[in-house]
Amino acid sequence: MAVSESGSDSKLGSGADLRFLSRIFDFAVALIVLMLLMAAFHVHAMLTIGDWDFWVDWKDERFWVVITPVLLITFPAAFQYIFWENFRLPFAATLCLLALVLAEWITRVTAFNMWAYMPFSMVWPATLIPGAIVLDLVLMLTGNMLMTAIFGGMAFGLMFYPGNWPMLAAFMQPVDVHGSLMSVADQIGYTYTRTSTPEYLRIINRGTLRTFGGSAAPVSAFFSAFLCIIMYMIWWQIGKFFCKLITIPNVLRTHMGYGQEEKPNEGDLPLKA
Amino acid sequence: MKLERLVFALLALTLFVTAVPASVLAHGERNQEPFLRMRTVQWYDVKFPDKREYAVNDLIEISGKFRMHYDWPQVLEKPGEAATFLGIAVPGPTFTREALDINGKPVPTSTNDILIGHDYDFRVVMKARRPGDNHIHPMLSIEGSGPIIGPGIEVKVTGSQDDYVKSSQIMTGEKIENLETYNLTTVVTWHAFWIAVALSWALYWLARPLLIPRFIMVHNKEWDRLITPTDRKVGVVLLVSVISVVIGAYVYTDMKYPTTIPLQGGKTIVNNTPMIEPKITVSVDRGEYYVPGRTLTVVMNVTNNADAPVRLGEFMSANLRFIDSSVPAAVANVDSAYPTDYALVGSLKVSDNSPIQPGETRSIEAIASDTAWERERLVGMLRSPDNSFGGLMFFFDDAGNRYIANVGGPILPNFQKSTGE
Ligand SMILES: [Cu+2]
């Protein structure tokens, strides 16, 4: 019988009290996990995709499209394992990307705009929430890691570019700046001075032969989707690794007057109260 | 290499983000190693505006010339192979870049056409965006070497940043009122929409008893109570909706903006002018820095291949101009708007500065003495593993014509007494 339905009194108190405590515990953990993700996942994002997400004139059709989903499917995969395996909760990926985008907006407002004076048109972040929701839903509907990796991971990679295109498209319109062709994004990057960041530091698509119909984005999106599948499986295992309870036997136990340590059987966990 | 650049970019970002708020009192370039300043980009004939006070949206222009030093430090990548970018050294976007020109042509992106030994005309036009007292300098960034900062001035900007406007014109006809806020409504709306969807999905689960009951249910294998048939129905509807919104919005956006281009990352072509054969050549015998007296002494053979007798009027190195006040043409060459902390009139003495006749070769001693050596932290060259100096020597004839000679060589410190032949 689950705690939530057990009406009988126990040592801890009445069933209503237990339900209340259990909810307090839920919200405390939810808040901690959200803060943890906002910090840890955001640091991970800044250190790996960094400039591609910071600046509008780095959001290219090749590196940004490939690198962003591949490096951001990591935490969602690991947390999906933890949430699913222990609680059958299918919103880990959504929570990860929600935490990330909230943390990103906090820094874009406070650090990039208020502290370093960058305009928002230059420093808005990308979103991966649509792909994350799909990733969660595939896991919920299939209940299978491999299916989630293949279909969810692929969707996560494929949906990144079209999911952000509604925000990005206007910045990719052509302008004539002193006789040179630029996109609006290029012009923003040219105009707003990043003092020690000369233009050659941009790692963007500077011309490639590997395109279909002139655009590199579809090729990049499919390549990214493929890598996302592999990345998902690796990080699912990392989530699994962190879920293992590792205990170290007390080797001095017998010298302290105790007997040998007994290994508890799985069925003995005191869950049925 | 890629990783190196990424790391550098991150470091640069950190540096400039941390460096932004302070209104600096001194010129920032003195934080760079002396050999970087003395033997790379020689900025000269730099013209500053007379005005030192501006309102937000005012334009400020700095123009002039630079020469890429012949004795480029070995540890640095060679310009030409390495990309070069002309910019401005200002605290972030307190000033925006309106125009960056080299040899009369705009250089909006990097170029590989800046070569050792050549002279270039440059022009940077910036627009005041944020009020405050700030330094503005031209700057040439060279891949693998870093930014080489030219001479600069301190200007005061008044007004309000809210009044700053930068308009633009899309080639398909639409006018952008202000780049600062362009398309922001769309961006914020989409973010708000997806955040709302994500929050709803999370709250859908947070609304019911969560961790402990579910952990027990998982343990008891009560699968149908964990994910209910309703949950599955909601899931399918949400899945179809999210995918439809993404596809629908993508198709709609493509119709709304039919003409888009990728980011433009091509290199700009700069037209090189032929190198000028110097009329005056200088070969350095000995360079010596007398530490207590803050004096650089250069013993050198000067050969005059020009048609007129010439005198040495100025020695320029690391943006410092040591000028012999007994040469009127050299003094007249200093613009009234030129900052006095760089133009050190009277700090150059020449052992025998009678005119060097055409065809004559003479050994002379140029003595550049000023506390600026210390102030600009150029004394650090003595602690450098590559102890040498570089610069330009400006000679003048009676008609006021100027002849530029390259100079450079090893340097010896003298910690004790005054030098003298
Ligand atoms: Cu300065």
PDB file of N, CA and C in Angstrom, chain A residues 110-185:
ATOM      1  N   THR A 110      21.229  40.467 -17.094  1.00  0.00           N
ATOM      2  CA  THR A 110      22.090  41.103 -16.094  1.00  0.00           C
ATOM      3  C   THR A 110      23.526  41.295 -16.585  1.00  0.00           C
ATOM      4  N   ALA A 111      24.120  40.238 -17.140  1.00  0.00           N
ATOM      5  CA  ALA A 111      25.539  40.328 -17.511  1.00  0.00           C
ATOM      6  C   ALA A 111      25.730  40.975 -18.875  1.00  0.00           C
ATOM      7  N   PHE A 112      25.076  40.428 -19.878  1.00  0.00           N
ATOM      8  CA  PHE A 112      25.327  40.904 -21.234  1.00  0.00           C
ATOM      9  C   PHE A 112      24.751  42.295 -21.478  1.00  0.00           C
ATOM     10  N   ASN A 113      23.540  42.540 -20.966  1.00  0.00           N
ATOM     11  CA  ASN A 113      22.928  43.834 -21.241  1.00  0.00           C
ATOM     12  C   ASN A 113      23.256  44.872 -20.174  1.00  0.00           C
ATOM     13  N   MET A 114      22.958  44.575 -18.910  1.00  0.00           N
ATOM     14  CA  MET A 114      23.120  45.618 -17.895  1.00  0.00           C
ATOM     15  C   MET A 114      24.582  45.888 -17.572  1.00  0.00           C
ATOM     16  N   TRP A 115      25.389  44.855 -17.633  1.00  0.00           N
ATOM     17  CA  TRP A 115      26.789  45.034 -17.253  1.00  0.00           C
ATOM     18  C   TRP A 115      27.659  45.402 -18.465  1.00  0.00           C
ATOM     19  N   ALA A 116      27.460  44.694 -19.585  1.00  0.00           N
ATOM     20  CA  ALA A 116      28.333  44.901 -20.742  1.00  0.00           C
ATOM     21  C   ALA A 116      27.642  45.671 -21.870  1.00  0.00           C
ATOM     22  N   TYR A 117      26.430  46.138 -21.644  1.00  0.00           N
ATOM     23  CA  TYR A 117      25.716  47.041 -22.563  1.00  0.00           C
ATOM     24  C   TYR A 117      25.364  46.448 -23.923  1.00  0.00           C
ATOM     25  N   MET A 118      25.379  45.114 -24.071  1.00  0.00           N
ATOM     26  CA  MET A 118      25.033  44.531 -25.369  1.00  0.00           C
ATOM     27  C   MET A 118      23.523  44.628 -25.587  1.00  0.00           C
ATOM     28  N   PRO A 119      23.090  44.976 -26.795  1.00  0.00           N
ATOM     29  CA  PRO A 119      21.648  45.021 -27.044  1.00  0.00           C
ATOM     30  C   PRO A 119      21.073  43.603 -27.123  1.00  0.00           C
ATOM     31  N   PHE A 120      19.790  43.453 -26.777  1.00  0.00           N
ATOM     32  CA  PHE A 120      19.174  42.129 -26.765  1.00  0.00           C
ATOM     33  C   PHE A 120      19.086  41.504 -28.154  1.00  0.00           C
ATOM     34  N   SER A 121      19.003  42.351 -29.185  1.00  0.00           N
ATOM     35  CA  SER A 121      18.931  41.788 -30.532  1.00  0.00           C
ATOM     36  C   SER A 121      20.202  41.014 -30.859  1.00  0.00           C
ATOM     37  N   MET A 122      21.287  41.285 -30.113  1.00  0.00           N
ATOM     38  CA  MET A 122      22.567  40.622 -30.367  1.00  0.00           C
ATOM     39  C   MET A 122      22.742  39.361 -29.516  1.00  0.00           C
ATOM     40  N   VAL A 123      22.128  39.317 -28.334  1.00  0.00           N
ATOM     41  CA  VAL A 123      22.493  38.275 -27.369  1.00  0.00           C
ATOM     42  C   VAL A 123      21.326  37.371 -26.940  1.00  0.00           C
ATOM     43  N   TRP A 124      20.245  37.325 -27.707  1.00  0.00           N
ATOM     44  CA  TRP A 124      19.145  36.435 -27.300  1.00  0.00           C
ATOM     45  C   TRP A 124      19.560  34.970 -27.454  1.00  0.00           C
ATOM     46  N   PRO A 125      19.104  34.111 -26.530  1.00  0.00           N
ATOM     47  CA  PRO A 125      19.481  32.704 -26.611  1.00  0.00           C
ATOM     48  C   PRO A 125      18.561  31.905 -27.534  1.00  0.00           C
ATOM     49  N   ALA A 126      19.033  30.751 -27.944  1.00  0.00           N
ATOM     50  CA  ALA A 126      18.185  29.836 -28.717  1.00  0.00           C
ATOM     51  C   ALA A 126      17.351  29.014 -27.732  1.00  0.00           C
ATOM     52  N   THR A 127      16.327  28.343 -28.243  1.00  0.00           N
ATOM     53  CA  THR A 127      15.519  27.494 -27.368  1.00  0.00           C
ATOM     54  C   THR A 127      15.555  26.060 -27.885  1.00  0.00           C
ATOM     55  N   LEU A 128      15.563  25.091 -26.948  1.00  0.00           N
ATOM     56  CA  LEU A 128      15.474  23.682 -27.339  1.00  0.00           C
ATOM     57  C   LEU A 128      14.298  23.008 -26.663  1.00  0.00           C
ATOM     58  N   ILE A 129      13.377  23.824 -26.146  1.00  0.00           N
ATOM     59  CA  ILE A 129      12.231  23.262 -25.424  1.00  0.00           C
ATOM     60  C   ILE A 129      11.372  22.345 -26.300  1.00  0.00           C
ATOM     61  N   PRO A 130      11.042  22.711 -27.556  1.00  0.00           N
ATOM     62  CA  PRO A 130      10.196  21.803 -28.351  1.00  0.00           C
ATOM     63  C   PRO A 130      10.801  20.408 -28.468  1.00  0.00           C
ATOM     64  N   GLY A 131      12.099  20.334 -28.782  1.00  0.00           N
ATOM     65  CA  GLY A 131      12.766  19.036 -28.901  1.00  0.00           C
ATOM     66  C   GLY A 131      12.761  18.276 -27.585  1.00  0.00           C
ATOM     67  N   ALA A 132      12.903  19.012 -26.479  1.00  0.00           N
ATOM     68  CA  ALA A 132      12.942  18.373 -25.161  1.00  0.00           C
ATOM     69  C   ALA A 132      11.591  17.760 -24.822  1.00  0.00           C
ATOM     70  N   ILE A 133      10.501  18.469 -25.149  1.00  0.00           N
ATOM     71  CA  ILE A 133       9.167  17.928 -24.863  1.00  0.00           C
ATOM     72  C   ILE A 133       8.949  16.645 -25.669  1.00  0.00           C
ATOM     73  N   VAL A 134       9.359  16.672 -26.929  1.00  0.00           N
ATOM     74  CA  VAL A 134       9.214  15.477 -27.766  1.00  0.00           C
ATOM     75  C   VAL A 134      10.033  14.324 -27.177  1.00  0.00           C
ATOM     76  N   LEU A 135      11.235  14.639 -26.720  1.00  0.00           N
ATOM     77  CA  LEU A 135      12.098  13.619 -26.114  1.00  0.00           C
ATOM     78  C   LEU A 135      11.403  12.977 -24.905  1.00  0.00           C
ATOM     79  N   ASP A 136      10.807  13.801 -24.062  1.00  0.00           N
ATOM     80  CA  ASP A 136      10.083  13.289 -22.894  1.00  0.00           C
ATOM     81  C   ASP A 136       8.881  12.443 -23.303  1.00  0.00           C
ATOM     82  N   LEU A 137       8.158  12.921 -24.324  1.00  0.00           N
ATOM     83  CA  LEU A 137       6.934  12.221 -24.714  1.00  0.00           C
ATOM     84  C   LEU A 137       7.240  10.876 -25.358  1.00  0.00           C
ATOM     85  N   VAL A 138       8.313  10.816 -26.143  1.00  0.00           N
ATOM     86  CA  VAL A 138       8.678   9.525 -26.737  1.00  0.00           C
ATOM     87  C   VAL A 138       9.027   8.534 -25.632  1.00  0.00           C
ATOM     88  N   LEU A 139       9.746   9.011 -24.619  1.00  0.00           N
ATOM     89  CA  LEU A 139      10.084   8.123 -23.502  1.00  0.00           C
ATOM     90  C   LEU A 139       8.824   7.660 -22.781  1.00  0.00           C
ATOM     91  N   MET A 140       7.890   8.594 -22.562  1.00  0.00           N
ATOM     92  CA  MET A 140       6.677   8.234 -21.837  1.00  0.00           C
ATOM     93  C   MET A 140       5.841   7.229 -22.631  1.00  0.00           C
ATOM     94  N   LEU A 141       5.747   7.442 -23.944  1.00  0.00           N
ATOM     95  CA  LEU A 141       4.850   6.608 -24.749  1.00  0.00           C
ATOM     96  C   LEU A 141       5.468   5.251 -25.083  1.00  0.00           C
ATOM     97  N   THR A 142       6.796   5.188 -25.215  1.00  0.00           N
ATOM     98  CA  THR A 142       7.424   3.904 -25.539  1.00  0.00           C
ATOM     99  C   THR A 142       7.963   3.211 -24.296  1.00  0.00           C
ATOM    100  N   GLY A 143       8.383   3.995 -23.299  1.00  0.00           N
ATOM    101  CA  GLY A 143       8.981   3.433 -22.098  1.00  0.00           C
ATOM    102  C   GLY A 143      10.268   2.692 -22.384  1.00  0.00           C
ATOM    103  N   ASN A 144      10.937   3.078 -23.441  1.00  0.00           N
ATOM    104  CA  ASN A 144      12.082   2.307 -23.913  1.00  0.00           C
ATOM    105  C   ASN A 144      13.248   3.230 -24.235  1.00  0.00           C
ATOM    106  N   MET A 145      14.424   2.927 -23.669  1.00  0.00           N
ATOM    107  CA  MET A 145      15.582   3.786 -23.877  1.00  0.00           C
ATOM    108  C   MET A 145      16.018   3.821 -25.333  1.00  0.00           C
ATOM    109  N   LEU A 146      16.041   2.661 -25.982  1.00  0.00           N
ATOM    110  CA  LEU A 146      16.530   2.613 -27.365  1.00  0.00           C
ATOM    111  C   LEU A 146      15.606   3.393 -28.305  1.00  0.00           C
ATOM    112  N   MET A 147      14.302   3.196 -28.144  1.00  0.00           N
ATOM    113  CA  MET A 147      13.341   3.933 -28.961  1.00  0.00           C
ATOM    114  C   MET A 147      13.472   5.441 -28.724  1.00  0.00           C
ATOM    115  N   THR A 148      13.660   5.814 -27.465  1.00  0.00           N
ATOM    116  CA  THR A 148      13.804   7.236 -27.137  1.00  0.00           C
ATOM    117  C   THR A 148      15.072   7.797 -27.772  1.00  0.00           C
ATOM    118  N   ALA A 149      16.155   7.007 -27.704  1.00  0.00           N
ATOM    119  CA  ALA A 149      17.405   7.464 -28.315  1.00  0.00           C
ATOM    120  C   ALA A 149      17.199   7.676 -29.809  1.00  0.00           C
ATOM    121  N   ILE A 150      16.595   6.696 -30.466  1.00  0.00           N
ATOM    122  CA  ILE A 150      16.474   6.770 -31.924  1.00  0.00           C
ATOM    123  C   ILE A 150      15.466   7.850 -32.347  1.00  0.00           C
ATOM    124  N   PHE A 151      14.227   7.755 -31.847  1.00  0.00           N
ATOM    125  CA  PHE A 151      13.207   8.696 -32.320  1.00  0.00           C
ATOM    126  C   PHE A 151      13.259  10.036 -31.582  1.00  0.00           C
ATOM    127  N   GLY A 152      13.409   9.952 -30.254  1.00  0.00           N
ATOM    128  CA  GLY A 152      13.482  11.188 -29.479  1.00  0.00           C
ATOM    129  C   GLY A 152      14.751  11.966 -29.782  1.00  0.00           C
ATOM    130  N   GLY A 153      15.901  11.253 -29.778  1.00  0.00           N
ATOM    131  CA  GLY A 153      17.175  11.907 -30.048  1.00  0.00           C
ATOM    132  C   GLY A 153      17.200  12.532 -31.426  1.00  0.00           C
ATOM    133  N   MET A 154      16.658  11.803 -32.402  1.00  0.00           N
ATOM    134  CA  MET A 154      16.617  12.314 -33.764  1.00  0.00           C
ATOM    135  C   MET A 154      15.742  13.573 -33.841  1.00  0.00           C
ATOM    136  N   ALA A 155      14.586  13.521 -33.169  1.00  0.00           N
ATOM    137  CA  ALA A 155      13.700  14.684 -33.173  1.00  0.00           C
ATOM    138  C   ALA A 155      14.367  15.872 -32.491  1.00  0.00           C
ATOM    139  N   PHE A 156      15.091  15.595 -31.407  1.00  0.00           N
ATOM    140  CA  PHE A 156      15.779  16.659 -30.668  1.00  0.00           C
ATOM    141  C   PHE A 156      16.761  17.392 -31.593  1.00  0.00           C
ATOM    142  N   GLY A 157      17.519  16.621 -32.389  1.00  0.00           N
ATOM    143  CA  GLY A 157      18.476  17.231 -33.320  1.00  0.00           C
ATOM    144  C   GLY A 157      17.792  17.921 -34.479  1.00  0.00           C
ATOM    145  N   LEU A 158      16.788  17.245 -35.050  1.00  0.00           N
ATOM    146  CA  LEU A 158      16.140  17.786 -36.252  1.00  0.00           C
ATOM    147  C   LEU A 158      15.317  19.031 -35.959  1.00  0.00           C
ATOM    148  N   MET A 159      14.709  19.095 -34.783  1.00  0.00           N
ATOM    149  CA  MET A 159      13.792  20.203 -34.506  1.00  0.00           C
ATOM    150  C   MET A 159      14.494  21.481 -34.074  1.00  0.00           C
ATOM    151  N   PHE A 160      15.803  21.404 -33.820  1.00  0.00           N
ATOM    152  CA  PHE A 160      16.491  22.590 -33.300  1.00  0.00           C
ATOM    153  C   PHE A 160      16.456  23.761 -34.288  1.00  0.00           C
ATOM    154  N   TYR A 161      16.855  23.514 -35.518  1.00  0.00           N
ATOM    155  CA  TYR A 161      16.925  24.611 -36.485  1.00  0.00           C
ATOM    156  C   TYR A 161      15.545  25.159 -36.842  1.00  0.00           C
ATOM    157  N   PRO A 162      14.579  24.304 -37.265  1.00  0.00           N
ATOM    158  CA  PRO A 162      13.241  24.857 -37.539  1.00  0.00           C
ATOM    159  C   PRO A 162      12.588  25.472 -36.301  1.00  0.00           C
ATOM    160  N   GLY A 163      12.908  24.956 -35.125  1.00  0.00           N
ATOM    161  CA  GLY A 163      12.332  25.507 -33.902  1.00  0.00           C
ATOM    162  C   GLY A 163      12.814  26.912 -33.597  1.00  0.00           C
ATOM    163  N   ASN A 164      14.028  27.233 -34.053  1.00  0.00           N
ATOM    164  CA  ASN A 164      14.564  28.568 -33.797  1.00  0.00           C
ATOM    165  C   ASN A 164      14.456  29.509 -34.991  1.00  0.00           C
ATOM    166  N   TRP A 165      14.147  28.942 -36.159  1.00  0.00           N
ATOM    167  CA  TRP A 165      14.079  29.756 -37.375  1.00  0.00           C
ATOM    168  C   TRP A 165      13.081  30.916 -37.265  1.00  0.00           C
ATOM    169  N   PRO A 166      11.914  30.734 -36.618  1.00  0.00           N
ATOM    170  CA  PRO A 166      10.995  31.864 -36.494  1.00  0.00           C
ATOM    171  C   PRO A 166      11.619  33.072 -35.792  1.00  0.00           C
ATOM    172  N   MET A 167      12.563  32.838 -34.885  1.00  0.00           N
ATOM    173  CA  MET A 167      13.228  33.957 -34.215  1.00  0.00           C
ATOM    174  C   MET A 167      14.401  34.469 -35.048  1.00  0.00           C
ATOM    175  N   LEU A 168      15.070  33.559 -35.753  1.00  0.00           N
ATOM    176  CA  LEU A 168      16.328  33.901 -36.434  1.00  0.00           C
ATOM    177  C   LEU A 168      16.135  34.504 -37.824  1.00  0.00           C
ATOM    178  N   ALA A 169      15.078  34.088 -38.521  1.00  0.00           N
ATOM    179  CA  ALA A 169      14.943  34.412 -39.951  1.00  0.00           C
ATOM    180  C   ALA A 169      15.110  35.901 -40.243  1.00  0.00           C
ATOM    181  N   ALA A 170      14.462  36.742 -39.434  1.00  0.00           N
ATOM    182  CA  ALA A 170      14.518  38.183 -39.712  1.00  0.00           C
ATOM    183  C   ALA A 170      15.951  38.704 -39.675  1.00  0.00           C
ATOM    184  N   PHE A 171      16.795  38.065 -38.863  1.00  0.00           N
ATOM    185  CA  PHE A 171      18.193  38.502 -38.748  1.00  0.00           C
ATOM    186  C   PHE A 171      19.053  38.024 -39.925  1.00  0.00           C
ATOM    187  N   MET A 172      18.483  37.158 -40.749  1.00  0.00           N
ATOM    188  CA  MET A 172      19.252  36.624 -41.874  1.00  0.00           C
ATOM    189  C   MET A 172      18.881  37.310 -43.191  1.00  0.00           C
ATOM    190  N   GLN A 173      18.185  38.436 -43.082  1.00  0.00           N
ATOM    191  CA  GLN A 173      17.860  39.185 -44.295  1.00  0.00           C
ATOM    192  C   GLN A 173      19.083  39.993 -44.733  1.00  0.00           C
ATOM    193  N   PRO A 174      19.204  40.214 -46.039  1.00  0.00           N
ATOM    194  CA  PRO A 174      20.408  40.887 -46.534  1.00  0.00           C
ATOM    195  C   PRO A 174      20.368  42.408 -46.360  1.00  0.00           C
ATOM    196  N   VAL A 175      21.513  42.981 -45.991  1.00  0.00           N
ATOM    197  CA  VAL A 175      21.675  44.438 -45.968  1.00  0.00           C
ATOM    198  C   VAL A 175      22.962  44.804 -46.701  1.00  0.00           C
ATOM    199  N   ASP A 176      23.011  46.035 -47.154  1.00  0.00           N
ATOM    200  CA  ASP A 176      24.185  46.550 -47.845  1.00  0.00           C
ATOM    201  C   ASP A 176      24.885  47.505 -46.887  1.00  0.00           C
ATOM    202  N   VAL A 177      26.036  47.087 -46.367  1.00  0.00           N
ATOM    203  CA  VAL A 177      26.785  47.941 -45.441  1.00  0.00           C
ATOM    204  C   VAL A 177      28.027  48.458 -46.161  1.00  0.00           C
ATOM    205  N   HIS A 178      28.034  49.729 -46.507  1.00  0.00           N
ATOM    206  CA  HIS A 178      29.152  50.356 -47.224  1.00  0.00           C
ATOM    207  C   HIS A 178      29.589  49.515 -48.424  1.00  0.00           C
ATOM    208  N   GLY A 179      28.650  48.974 -49.168  1.00  0.00           N
ATOM    209  CA  GLY A 179      29.006  48.234 -50.365  1.00  0.00           C
ATOM    210  C   GLY A 179      29.320  46.766 -50.137  1.00  0.00           C
ATOM    211  N   SER A 180      29.237  46.282 -48.896  1.00  0.00           N
ATOM    212  CA  SER A 180      29.446  44.851 -48.647  1.00  0.00           C
ATOM    213  C   SER A 180      28.112  44.209 -48.294  1.00  0.00           C
ATOM    214  N   LEU A 181      27.908  42.989 -48.790  1.00  0.00           N
ATOM    215  CA  LEU A 181      26.705  42.240 -48.440  1.00  0.00           C
ATOM    216  C   LEU A 181      26.870  41.671 -47.038  1.00  0.00           C
ATOM    217  N   MET A 182      25.868  41.921 -46.215  1.00  0.00           N
ATOM    218  CA  MET A 182      25.870  41.372 -44.848  1.00  0.00           C
ATOM    219  C   MET A 182      24.459  40.946 -44.528  1.00  0.00           C
ATOM    220  N   SER A 183      24.333  40.012 -43.573  1.00  0.00           N
ATOM    221  CA  SER A 183      23.014  39.750 -43.009  1.00  0.00           C
ATOM    222  C   SER A 183      22.806  40.774 -41.887  1.00  0.00           C
ATOM    223  N   VAL A 184      21.562  40.932 -41.454  1.00  0.00           N
ATOM    224  CA  VAL A 184      21.303  41.849 -40.339  1.00  0.00           C
ATOM    225  C   VAL A 184      22.128  41.426 -39.120  1.00  0.00           C
ATOM    226  N   ALA A 185      22.237  40.098 -38.913  1.00  0.00           N
ATOM    227  CA  ALA A 185      23.027  39.578 -37.789  1.00  0.00           C
ATOM    228  C   ALA A 185      24.492  40.005 -37.905  1.00  0.00           C
TER     229      ALA A 185
END
